[in-house]
PDB file of C-alpha atoms in Angstrom:
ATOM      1  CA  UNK A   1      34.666 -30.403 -42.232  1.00 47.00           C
ATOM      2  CA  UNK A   2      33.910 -34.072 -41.871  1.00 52.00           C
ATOM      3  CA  UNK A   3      30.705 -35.630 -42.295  1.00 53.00           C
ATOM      4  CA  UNK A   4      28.957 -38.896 -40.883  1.00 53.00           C
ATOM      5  CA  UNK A   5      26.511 -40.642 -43.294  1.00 55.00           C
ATOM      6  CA  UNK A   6      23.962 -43.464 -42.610  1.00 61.00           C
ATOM      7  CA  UNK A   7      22.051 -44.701 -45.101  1.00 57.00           C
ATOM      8  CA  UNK A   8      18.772 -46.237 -43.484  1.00 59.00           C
ATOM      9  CA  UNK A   9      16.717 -48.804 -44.567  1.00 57.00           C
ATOM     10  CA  UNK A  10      15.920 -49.845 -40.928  1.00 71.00           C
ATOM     11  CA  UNK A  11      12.628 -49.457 -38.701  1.00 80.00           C
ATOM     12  CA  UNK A  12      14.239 -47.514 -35.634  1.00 85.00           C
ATOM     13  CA  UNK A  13      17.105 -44.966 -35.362  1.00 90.00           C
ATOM     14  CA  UNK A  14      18.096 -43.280 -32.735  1.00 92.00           C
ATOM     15  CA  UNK A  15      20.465 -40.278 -33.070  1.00 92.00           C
ATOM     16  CA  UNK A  16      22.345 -38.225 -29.903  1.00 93.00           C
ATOM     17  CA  UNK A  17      22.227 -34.412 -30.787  1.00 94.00           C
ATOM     18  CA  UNK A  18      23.108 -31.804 -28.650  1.00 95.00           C
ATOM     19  CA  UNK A  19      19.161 -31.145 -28.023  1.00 96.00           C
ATOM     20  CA  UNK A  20      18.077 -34.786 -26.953  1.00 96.00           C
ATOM     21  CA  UNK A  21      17.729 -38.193 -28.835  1.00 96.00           C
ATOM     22  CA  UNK A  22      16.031 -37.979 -32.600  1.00 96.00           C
ATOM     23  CA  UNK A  23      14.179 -40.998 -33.159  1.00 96.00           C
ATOM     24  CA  UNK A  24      13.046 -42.202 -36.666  1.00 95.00           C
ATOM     25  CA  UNK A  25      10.373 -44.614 -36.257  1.00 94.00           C
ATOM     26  CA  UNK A  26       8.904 -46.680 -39.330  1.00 92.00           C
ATOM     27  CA  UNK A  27       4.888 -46.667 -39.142  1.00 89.00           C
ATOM     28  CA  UNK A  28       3.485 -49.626 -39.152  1.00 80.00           C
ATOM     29  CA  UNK A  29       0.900 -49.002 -41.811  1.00 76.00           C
ATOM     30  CA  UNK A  30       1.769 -45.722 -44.028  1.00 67.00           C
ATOM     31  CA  UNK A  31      -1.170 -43.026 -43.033  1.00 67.00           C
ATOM     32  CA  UNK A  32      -3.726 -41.563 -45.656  1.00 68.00           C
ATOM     33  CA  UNK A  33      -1.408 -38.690 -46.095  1.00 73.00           C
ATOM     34  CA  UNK A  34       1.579 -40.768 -46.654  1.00 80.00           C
ATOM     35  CA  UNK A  35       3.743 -40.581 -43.834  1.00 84.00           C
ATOM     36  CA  UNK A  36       6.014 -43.468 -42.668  1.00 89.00           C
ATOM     37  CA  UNK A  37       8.432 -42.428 -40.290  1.00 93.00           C
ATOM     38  CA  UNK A  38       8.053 -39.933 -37.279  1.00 95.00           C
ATOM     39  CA  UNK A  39      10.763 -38.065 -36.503  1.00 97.00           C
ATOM     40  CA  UNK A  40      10.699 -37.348 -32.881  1.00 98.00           C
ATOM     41  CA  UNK A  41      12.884 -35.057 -30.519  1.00 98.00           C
ATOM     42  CA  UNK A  42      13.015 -36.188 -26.570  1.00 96.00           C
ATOM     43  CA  UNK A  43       9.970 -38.156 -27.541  1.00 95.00           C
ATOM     44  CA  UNK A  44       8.280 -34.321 -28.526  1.00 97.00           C
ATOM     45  CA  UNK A  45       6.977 -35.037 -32.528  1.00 97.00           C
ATOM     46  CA  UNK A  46       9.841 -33.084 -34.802  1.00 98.00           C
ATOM     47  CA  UNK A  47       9.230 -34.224 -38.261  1.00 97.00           C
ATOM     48  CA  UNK A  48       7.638 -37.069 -40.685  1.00 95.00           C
ATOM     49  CA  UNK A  49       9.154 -38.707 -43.945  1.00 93.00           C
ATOM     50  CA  UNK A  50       7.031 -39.787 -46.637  1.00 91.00           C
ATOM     51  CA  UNK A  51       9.641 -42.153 -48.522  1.00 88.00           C
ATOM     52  CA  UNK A  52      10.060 -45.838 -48.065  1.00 84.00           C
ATOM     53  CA  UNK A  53      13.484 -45.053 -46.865  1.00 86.00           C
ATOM     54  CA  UNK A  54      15.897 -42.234 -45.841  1.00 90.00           C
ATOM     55  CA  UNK A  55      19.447 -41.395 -45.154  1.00 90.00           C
ATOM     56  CA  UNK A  56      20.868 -38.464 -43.467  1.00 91.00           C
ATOM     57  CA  UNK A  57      24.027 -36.824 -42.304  1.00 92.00           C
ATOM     58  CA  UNK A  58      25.093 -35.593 -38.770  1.00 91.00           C
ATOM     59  CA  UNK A  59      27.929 -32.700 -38.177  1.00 90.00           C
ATOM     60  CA  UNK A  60      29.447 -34.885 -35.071  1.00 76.00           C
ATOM     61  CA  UNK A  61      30.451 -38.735 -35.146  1.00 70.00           C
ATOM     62  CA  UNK A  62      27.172 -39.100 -32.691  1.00 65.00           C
ATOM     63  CA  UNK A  63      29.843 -41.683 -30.771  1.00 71.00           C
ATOM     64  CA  UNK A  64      32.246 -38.453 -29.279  1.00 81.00           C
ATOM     65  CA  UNK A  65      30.155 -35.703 -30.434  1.00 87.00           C
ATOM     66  CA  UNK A  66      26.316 -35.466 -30.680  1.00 93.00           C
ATOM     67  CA  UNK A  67      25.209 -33.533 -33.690  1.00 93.00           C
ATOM     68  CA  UNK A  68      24.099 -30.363 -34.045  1.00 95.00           C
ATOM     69  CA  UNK A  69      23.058 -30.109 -37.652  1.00 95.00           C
ATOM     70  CA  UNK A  70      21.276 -33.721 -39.449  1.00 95.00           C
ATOM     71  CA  UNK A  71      21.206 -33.219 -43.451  1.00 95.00           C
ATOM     72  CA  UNK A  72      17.944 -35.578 -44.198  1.00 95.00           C
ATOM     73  CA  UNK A  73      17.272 -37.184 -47.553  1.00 93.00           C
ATOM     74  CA  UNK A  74      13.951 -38.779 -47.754  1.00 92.00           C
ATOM     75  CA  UNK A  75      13.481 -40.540 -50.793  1.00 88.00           C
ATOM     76  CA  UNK A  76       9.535 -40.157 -51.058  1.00 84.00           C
ATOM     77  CA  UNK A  77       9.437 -40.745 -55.097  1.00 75.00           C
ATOM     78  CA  UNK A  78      11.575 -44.283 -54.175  1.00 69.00           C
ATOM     79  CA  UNK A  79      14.283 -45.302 -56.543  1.00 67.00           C
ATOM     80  CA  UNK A  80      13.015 -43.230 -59.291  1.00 73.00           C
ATOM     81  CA  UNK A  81      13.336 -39.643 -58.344  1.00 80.00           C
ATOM     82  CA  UNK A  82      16.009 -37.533 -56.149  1.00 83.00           C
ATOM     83  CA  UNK A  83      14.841 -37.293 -52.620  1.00 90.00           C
ATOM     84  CA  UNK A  84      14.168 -34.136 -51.130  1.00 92.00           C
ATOM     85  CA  UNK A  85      16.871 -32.977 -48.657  1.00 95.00           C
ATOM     86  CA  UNK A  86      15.706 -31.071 -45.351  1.00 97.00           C
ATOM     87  CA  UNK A  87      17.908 -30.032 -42.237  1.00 97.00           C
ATOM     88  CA  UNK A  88      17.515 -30.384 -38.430  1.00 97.00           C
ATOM     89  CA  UNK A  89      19.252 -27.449 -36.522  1.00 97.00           C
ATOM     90  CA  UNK A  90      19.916 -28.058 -32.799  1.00 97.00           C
ATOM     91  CA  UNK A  91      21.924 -24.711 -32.564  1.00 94.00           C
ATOM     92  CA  UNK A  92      18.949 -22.336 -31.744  1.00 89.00           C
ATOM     93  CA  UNK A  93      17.113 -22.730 -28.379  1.00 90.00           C
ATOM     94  CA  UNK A  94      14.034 -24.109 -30.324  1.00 94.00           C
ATOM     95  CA  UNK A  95      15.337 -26.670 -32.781  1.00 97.00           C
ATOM     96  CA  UNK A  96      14.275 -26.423 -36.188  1.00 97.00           C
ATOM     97  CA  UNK A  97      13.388 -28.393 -39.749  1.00 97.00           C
ATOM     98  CA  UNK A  98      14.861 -26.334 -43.037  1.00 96.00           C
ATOM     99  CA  UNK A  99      13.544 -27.484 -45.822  1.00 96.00           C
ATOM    100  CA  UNK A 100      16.714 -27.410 -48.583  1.00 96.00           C
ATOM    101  CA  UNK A 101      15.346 -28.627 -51.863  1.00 89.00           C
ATOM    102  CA  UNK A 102      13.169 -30.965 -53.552  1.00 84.00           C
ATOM    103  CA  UNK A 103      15.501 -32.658 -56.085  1.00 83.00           C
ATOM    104  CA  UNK A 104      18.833 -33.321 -54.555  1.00 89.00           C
ATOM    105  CA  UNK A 105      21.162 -36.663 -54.694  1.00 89.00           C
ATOM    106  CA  UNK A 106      23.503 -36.127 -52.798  1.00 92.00           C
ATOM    107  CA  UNK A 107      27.124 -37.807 -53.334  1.00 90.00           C
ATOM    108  CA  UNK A 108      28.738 -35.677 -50.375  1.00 90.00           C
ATOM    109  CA  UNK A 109      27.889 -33.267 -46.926  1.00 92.00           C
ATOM    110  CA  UNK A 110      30.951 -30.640 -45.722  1.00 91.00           C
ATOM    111  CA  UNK A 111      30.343 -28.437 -42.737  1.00 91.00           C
ATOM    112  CA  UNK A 112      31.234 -25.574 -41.786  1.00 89.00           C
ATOM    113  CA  UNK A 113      30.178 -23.617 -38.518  1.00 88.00           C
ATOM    114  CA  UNK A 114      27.894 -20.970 -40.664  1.00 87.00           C
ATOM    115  CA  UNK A 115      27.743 -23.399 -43.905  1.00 91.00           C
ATOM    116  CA  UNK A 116      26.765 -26.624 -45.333  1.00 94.00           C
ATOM    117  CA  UNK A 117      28.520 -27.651 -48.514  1.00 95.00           C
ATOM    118  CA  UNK A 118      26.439 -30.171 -50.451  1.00 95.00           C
ATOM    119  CA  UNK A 119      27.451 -31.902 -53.564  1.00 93.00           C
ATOM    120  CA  UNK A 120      25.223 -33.634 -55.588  1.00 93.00           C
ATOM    121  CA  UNK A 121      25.320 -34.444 -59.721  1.00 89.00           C
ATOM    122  CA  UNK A 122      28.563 -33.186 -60.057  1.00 90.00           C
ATOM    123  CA  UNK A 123      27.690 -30.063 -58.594  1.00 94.00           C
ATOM    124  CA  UNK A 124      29.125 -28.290 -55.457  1.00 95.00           C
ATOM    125  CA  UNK A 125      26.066 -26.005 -53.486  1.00 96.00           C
ATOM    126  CA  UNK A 126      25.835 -23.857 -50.283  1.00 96.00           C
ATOM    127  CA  UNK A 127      23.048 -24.081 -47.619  1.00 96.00           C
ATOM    128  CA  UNK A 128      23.532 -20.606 -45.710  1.00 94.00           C
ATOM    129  CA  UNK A 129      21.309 -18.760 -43.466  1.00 91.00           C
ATOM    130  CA  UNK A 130      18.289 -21.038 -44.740  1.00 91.00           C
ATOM    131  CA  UNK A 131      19.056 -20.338 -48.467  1.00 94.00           C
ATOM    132  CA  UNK A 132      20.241 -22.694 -51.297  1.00 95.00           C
ATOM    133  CA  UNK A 133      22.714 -21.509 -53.665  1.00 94.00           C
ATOM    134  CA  UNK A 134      25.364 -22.879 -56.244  1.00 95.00           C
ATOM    135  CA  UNK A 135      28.695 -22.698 -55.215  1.00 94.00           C
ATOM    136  CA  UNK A 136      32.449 -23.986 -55.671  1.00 91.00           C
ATOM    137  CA  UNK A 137      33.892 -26.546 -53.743  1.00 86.00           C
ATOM    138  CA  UNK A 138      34.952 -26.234 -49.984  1.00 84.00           C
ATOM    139  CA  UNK A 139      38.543 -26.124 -49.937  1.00 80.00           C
ATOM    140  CA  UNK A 140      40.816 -29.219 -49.625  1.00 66.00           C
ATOM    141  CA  UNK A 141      37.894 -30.798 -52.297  1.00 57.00           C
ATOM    142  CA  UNK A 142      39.050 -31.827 -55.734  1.00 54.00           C
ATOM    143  CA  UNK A 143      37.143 -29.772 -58.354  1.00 50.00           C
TER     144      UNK A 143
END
């Protein structure tokens, strides 16, 4: 159940997942609507963040293993406010953005192959079959 985090306060990433390269781009200019990064899949638009930054967890150490599950914070209320948390699922034949919750910090990111154990504020909580819930701890984690 390990987890990879990057925190990003760069212009460019470029993450290997088991569908293609996922490239976060900074826009030059934020647009009307507020977007400033694309998110794009094999160069195929995927997603946009609104925040001045991000950070996101991968399932896979992206240097052995590409990921097949990103957790994405983007942190559109800046410093101020918890970020809202989406995931990108490479598993199904058309990859996918799940959108997890609007006001989640989180501290740490378990996987499982059916679950994502997210802990934020103290408090443990499940991401299952595209559904948020409060839960215990994953095993082997101090309560």
């Amino acid at each position: 159940m390990n987890s990879y985090a990057q925190v990003s306060g760069t212009d460019h990433d470029a993450i290997q997942t088991t569908a293609g390269v996922v490239s976060i781009s900074k826009i030059g200019k934020a647009q009307a609507d507020g977007v400033t990064f694309n998110v794009t899949l094999r160069g195929t638009h995927f997603d946009q963040l609104y925040g001045s930054r991000y950070a996101y967890f991968t399932d896979g150490d992206t240097a052995h293993k590409p990921a097949d599950r990103i957790i994405i914070e983007d942190f559109v209320g800046g410093f101020s406010e918890p970020p809202s948390v989406s995931m990108y699922d490479f598993r199904k034949p058309q990859p996918v953005v799940l959108s997890i919750g609007n006001a989640l910090d989180l501290d740490e990111v378990r996987w499982t192959n059916d679950n994502v154990f997210l802990s934020a504020s103290g408090e443990w909580y499940t991401f299952a079959h595209d559904r948020l819930f409060r839960s215990k701890p994953p095993k082997g984690t101090a309560p």
